[in-house]
XYZ file of C-alpha atoms in Angstrom:
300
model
C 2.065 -22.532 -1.685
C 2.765 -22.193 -5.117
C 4.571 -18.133 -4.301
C 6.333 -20.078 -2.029
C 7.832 -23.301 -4.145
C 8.256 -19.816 -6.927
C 10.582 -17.546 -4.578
C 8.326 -15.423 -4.447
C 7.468 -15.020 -0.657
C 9.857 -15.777 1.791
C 9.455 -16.090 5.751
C 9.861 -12.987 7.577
C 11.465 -14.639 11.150
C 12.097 -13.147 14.271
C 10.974 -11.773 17.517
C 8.250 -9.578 17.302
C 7.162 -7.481 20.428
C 4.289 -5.354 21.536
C 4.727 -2.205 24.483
C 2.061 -0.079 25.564
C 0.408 0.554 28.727
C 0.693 -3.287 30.039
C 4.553 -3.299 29.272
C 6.305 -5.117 26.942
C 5.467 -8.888 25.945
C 6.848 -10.791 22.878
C 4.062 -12.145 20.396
C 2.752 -15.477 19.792
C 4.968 -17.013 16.736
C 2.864 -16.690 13.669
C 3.815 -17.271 9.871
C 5.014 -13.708 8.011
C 5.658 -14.160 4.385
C 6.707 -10.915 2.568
C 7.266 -10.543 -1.400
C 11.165 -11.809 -2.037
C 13.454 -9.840 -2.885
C 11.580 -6.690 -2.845
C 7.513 -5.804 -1.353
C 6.993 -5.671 -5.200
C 7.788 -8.899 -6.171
C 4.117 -10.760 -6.248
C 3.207 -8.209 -8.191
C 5.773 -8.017 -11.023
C 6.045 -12.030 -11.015
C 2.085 -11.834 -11.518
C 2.572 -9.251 -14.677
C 5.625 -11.493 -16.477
C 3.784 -12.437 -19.297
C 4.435 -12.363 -22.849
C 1.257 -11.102 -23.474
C 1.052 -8.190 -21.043
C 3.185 -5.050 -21.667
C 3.723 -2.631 -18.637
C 4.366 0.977 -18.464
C 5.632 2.045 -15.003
C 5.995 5.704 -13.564
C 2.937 6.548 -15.357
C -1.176 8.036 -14.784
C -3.213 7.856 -17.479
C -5.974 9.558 -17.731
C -9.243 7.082 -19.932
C -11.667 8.290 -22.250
C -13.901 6.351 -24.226
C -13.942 7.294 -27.845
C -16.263 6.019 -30.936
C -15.196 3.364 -33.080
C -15.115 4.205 -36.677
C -15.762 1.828 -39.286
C -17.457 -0.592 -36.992
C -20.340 -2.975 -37.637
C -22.143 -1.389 -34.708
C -23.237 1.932 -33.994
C -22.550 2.088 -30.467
C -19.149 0.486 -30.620
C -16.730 1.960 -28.424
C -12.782 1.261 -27.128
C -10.942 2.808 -23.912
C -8.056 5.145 -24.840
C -5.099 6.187 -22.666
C -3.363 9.037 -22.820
C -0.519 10.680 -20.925
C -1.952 12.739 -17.544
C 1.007 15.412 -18.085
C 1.564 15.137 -21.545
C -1.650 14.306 -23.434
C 0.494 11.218 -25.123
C -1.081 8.160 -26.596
C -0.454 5.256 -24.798
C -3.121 3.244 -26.328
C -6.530 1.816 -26.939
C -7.950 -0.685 -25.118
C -11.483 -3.139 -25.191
C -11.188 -3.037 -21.232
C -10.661 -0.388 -18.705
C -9.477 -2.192 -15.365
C -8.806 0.208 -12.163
C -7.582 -1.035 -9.327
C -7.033 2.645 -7.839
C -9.658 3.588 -6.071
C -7.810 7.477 -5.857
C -8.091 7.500 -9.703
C -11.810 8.406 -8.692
C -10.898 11.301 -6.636
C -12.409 15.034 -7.316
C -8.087 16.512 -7.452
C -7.704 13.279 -10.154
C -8.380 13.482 -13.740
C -7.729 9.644 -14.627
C -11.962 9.084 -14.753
C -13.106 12.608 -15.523
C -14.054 11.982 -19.029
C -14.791 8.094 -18.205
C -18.446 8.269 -17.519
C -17.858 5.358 -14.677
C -20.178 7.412 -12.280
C -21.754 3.721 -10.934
C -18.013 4.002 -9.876
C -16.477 7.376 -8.976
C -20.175 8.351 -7.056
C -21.306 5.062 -5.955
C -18.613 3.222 -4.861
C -15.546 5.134 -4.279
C -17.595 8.461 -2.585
C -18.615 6.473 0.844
C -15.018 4.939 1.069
C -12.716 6.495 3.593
C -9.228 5.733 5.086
C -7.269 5.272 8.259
C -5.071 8.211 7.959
C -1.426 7.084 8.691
C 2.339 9.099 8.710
C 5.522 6.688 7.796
C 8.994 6.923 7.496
C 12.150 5.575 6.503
C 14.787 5.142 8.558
C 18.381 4.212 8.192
C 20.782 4.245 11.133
C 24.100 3.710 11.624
C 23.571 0.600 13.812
C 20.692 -0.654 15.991
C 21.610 -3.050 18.584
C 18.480 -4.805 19.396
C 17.006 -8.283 19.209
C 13.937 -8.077 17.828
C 12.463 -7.438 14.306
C 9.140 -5.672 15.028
C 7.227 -3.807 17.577
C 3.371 -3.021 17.821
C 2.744 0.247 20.327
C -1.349 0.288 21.074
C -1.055 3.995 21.441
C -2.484 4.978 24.921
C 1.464 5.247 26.439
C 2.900 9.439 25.627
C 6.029 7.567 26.325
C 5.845 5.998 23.230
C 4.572 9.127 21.244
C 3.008 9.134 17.862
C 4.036 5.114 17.170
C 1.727 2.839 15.591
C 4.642 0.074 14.307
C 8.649 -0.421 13.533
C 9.649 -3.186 11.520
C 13.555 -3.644 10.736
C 13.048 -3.566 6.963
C 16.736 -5.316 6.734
C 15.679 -8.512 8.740
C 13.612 -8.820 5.390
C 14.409 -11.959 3.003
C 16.048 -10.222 0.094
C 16.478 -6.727 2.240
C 20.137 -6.921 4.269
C 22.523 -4.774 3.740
C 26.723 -5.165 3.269
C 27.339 -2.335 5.621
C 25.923 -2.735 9.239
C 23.924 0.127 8.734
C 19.833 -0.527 9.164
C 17.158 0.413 7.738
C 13.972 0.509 9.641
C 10.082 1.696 8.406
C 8.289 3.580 11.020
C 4.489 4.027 11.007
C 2.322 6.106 13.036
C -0.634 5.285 15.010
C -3.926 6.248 13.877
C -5.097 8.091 16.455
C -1.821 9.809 16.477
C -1.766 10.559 12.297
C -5.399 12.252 12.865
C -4.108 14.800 15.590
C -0.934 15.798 13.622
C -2.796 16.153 9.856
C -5.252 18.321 11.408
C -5.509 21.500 9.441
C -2.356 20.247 7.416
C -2.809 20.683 3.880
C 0.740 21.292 1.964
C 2.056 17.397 1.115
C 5.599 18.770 1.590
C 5.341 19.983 4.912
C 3.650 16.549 5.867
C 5.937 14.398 4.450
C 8.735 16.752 6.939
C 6.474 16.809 9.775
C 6.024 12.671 8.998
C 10.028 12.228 9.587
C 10.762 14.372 12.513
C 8.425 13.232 14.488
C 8.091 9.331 13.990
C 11.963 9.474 13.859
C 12.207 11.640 17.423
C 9.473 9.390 19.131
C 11.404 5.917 18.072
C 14.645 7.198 19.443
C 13.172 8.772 22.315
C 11.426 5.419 22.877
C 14.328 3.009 22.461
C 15.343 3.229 26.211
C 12.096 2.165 27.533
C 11.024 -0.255 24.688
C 14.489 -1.962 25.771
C 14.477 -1.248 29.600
C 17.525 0.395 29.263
C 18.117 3.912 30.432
C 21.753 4.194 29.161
C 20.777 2.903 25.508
C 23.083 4.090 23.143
C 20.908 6.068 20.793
C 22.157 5.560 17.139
C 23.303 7.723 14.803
C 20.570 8.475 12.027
C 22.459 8.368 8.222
C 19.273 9.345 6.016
C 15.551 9.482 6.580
C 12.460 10.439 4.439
C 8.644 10.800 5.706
C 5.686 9.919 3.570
C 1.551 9.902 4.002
C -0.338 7.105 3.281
C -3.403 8.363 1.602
C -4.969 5.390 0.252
C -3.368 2.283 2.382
C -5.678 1.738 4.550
C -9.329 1.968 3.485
C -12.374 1.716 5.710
C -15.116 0.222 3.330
C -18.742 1.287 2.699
C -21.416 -1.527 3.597
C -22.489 -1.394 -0.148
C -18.410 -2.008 -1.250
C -17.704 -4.488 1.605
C -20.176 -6.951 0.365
C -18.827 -6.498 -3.197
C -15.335 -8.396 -4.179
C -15.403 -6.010 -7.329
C -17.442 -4.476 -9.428
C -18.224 -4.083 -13.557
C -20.136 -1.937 -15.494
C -20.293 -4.016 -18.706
C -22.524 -1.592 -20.500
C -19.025 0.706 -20.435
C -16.569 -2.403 -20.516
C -15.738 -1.617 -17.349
C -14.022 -2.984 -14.054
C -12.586 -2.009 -10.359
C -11.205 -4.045 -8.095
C -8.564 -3.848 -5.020
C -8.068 -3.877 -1.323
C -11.560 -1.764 -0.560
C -13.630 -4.584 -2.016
C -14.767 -7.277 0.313
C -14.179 -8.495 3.659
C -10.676 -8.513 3.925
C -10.514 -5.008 2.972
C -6.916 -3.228 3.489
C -4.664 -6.437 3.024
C -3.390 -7.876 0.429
C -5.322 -10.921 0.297
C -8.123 -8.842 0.208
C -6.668 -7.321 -3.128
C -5.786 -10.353 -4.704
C -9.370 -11.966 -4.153
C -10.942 -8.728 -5.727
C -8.502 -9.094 -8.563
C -9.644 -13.034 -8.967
C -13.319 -11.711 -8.878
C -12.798 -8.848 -11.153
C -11.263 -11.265 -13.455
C -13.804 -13.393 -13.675
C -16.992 -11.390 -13.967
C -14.526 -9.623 -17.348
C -13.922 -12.734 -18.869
C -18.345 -13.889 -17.951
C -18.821 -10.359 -19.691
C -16.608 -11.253 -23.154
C -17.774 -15.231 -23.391
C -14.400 -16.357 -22.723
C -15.824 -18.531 -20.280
């Protein structure tokens, strides 16, 4: 409530459908809130504060390093540095990582971290839903509704997972009457076309043509139309979600975060817990993350 009375969140209305193998049937209405005016809004709104200083566009790579001229032997701080160019950006009581990719074997964010109750027990045993998306923007789309789910079992409908109108966003419309939709591919679908596919480039292509081709190929039956006039694509871009969706261990699922206090140490994010994959999930690992930090230095 309180995003709301903020401006941060605003209701996502419309008609929202779902096609597949049963036909086409509009969904129940349900509240949507999405971040106003941009996805990244709860986030940046949560970071305005005086005391915390951002750095965008930027991996760091953590080491812990001795602390000279302390009282205690062991005394140790978290420094940053640059992951292409080896500059400072820092030292730091705290590590936080809400990234569970920082872990990965091609990443060296936590090579030199010694987090290993981390990068080997947690992070190893989680995997992900793989998943293609594009954008979209076209030079009109004459429909009336703001979303579609496709379950997938219909080759009429292709590779489709999900189309949202990202214009029918709070905060998203355009001047022009051009539209800008997000296209996401369904699971089952994303594991077929990655197989063997290694080179992020060619993905990312492969991503566009095809969830582009199957939405316009799909437009005449998703609208029971067969003399739909297909519109005129201005721009599009494909993209692979690596990380979006993750499929949690048992040992992470029952965790909401974890610390290592021993390294002043803490993950959290949307592969914690029970809601794992959504943002609540994320925020109520961050809460818990918070918490067992600020147990851990006495604040509380």
């Amino acid at each position: 409530d309180q995003w709301k009375s903020d401006d941060w969140v605003r209701e996502w209305e419309g008609d929202f459908w779902t096609v597949g193998t049963n036909g086409r049937s509009q969904e129940i209405k349900k509240d949507r809130w999405v971040g106003y005016p941009t996805m990244n809004s709860i986030c940046q709104n949560l970071l305005s504060h005086e005391n915390i200083e951002i750095k965008t566009q930027t991996r760091a790579n953590a080491s812990r390093i001795q602390v000279e001229d302390s009282d205690f032997d062991d005394a140790c701080m978290w420094h940053l540095s640059h992951h292409k160019t080896n500059e400072g950006l820092g030292s730091f009581d705290w590590l936080v990582a809400s990234d569970r990719n920082s872990a990965g074997y091609h990443r060296k964010d936590l090579a030199k971290a010694d987090v290993r109750e981390f990068t080997s027990g947690i992070t190893r045993n989680i995997k992900s839903v793989k998943s293609l998306t594009a954008m979209v923007v076209f030079e009109n789309m004459n429909v009336n509704f703001n979303g579609i789910q496709f379950d997938g079992k219909d080759p009429k409908f292709g590779s489709l997972g999900w189309a949202a109108r990202d214009t029918s966003k709070p905060g998203r419309e355009r001047e022009d009457d051009r539209e800008c939709w997000v296209l996401q591919s369904h699971p089952d679908a994303a594991k077929e076309l990655l197989k063997g596919k290694r080179n992020i480039g060619a993905i990312r292509e492969m991503a566009r043509d095809v969830l582009v081709r199957d939405f316009l190929n799909s437009m005449p039956h998703i609208v029971d139309d067969d003399e739909f006039e297909l519109p005129r694509v201005v721009t599009s871009v494909g993209h692979r979600w690596g990380a979006a969706f993750p499929i949690p261990s048992e040992k992470s699922a029952q965790m909401e975060s974890q610390i290592i206090a021993s390294k002043q140490f803490v993950a959290c994010g949307d592969y914690f817990g029970q809601l794992s994959g959504r943002i609540e999930g994320g925020y109520l690992s961050g809460v818990s993350a918070a918490d067992q930090l600020c147990d851990a230095i006495e604040i509380i």
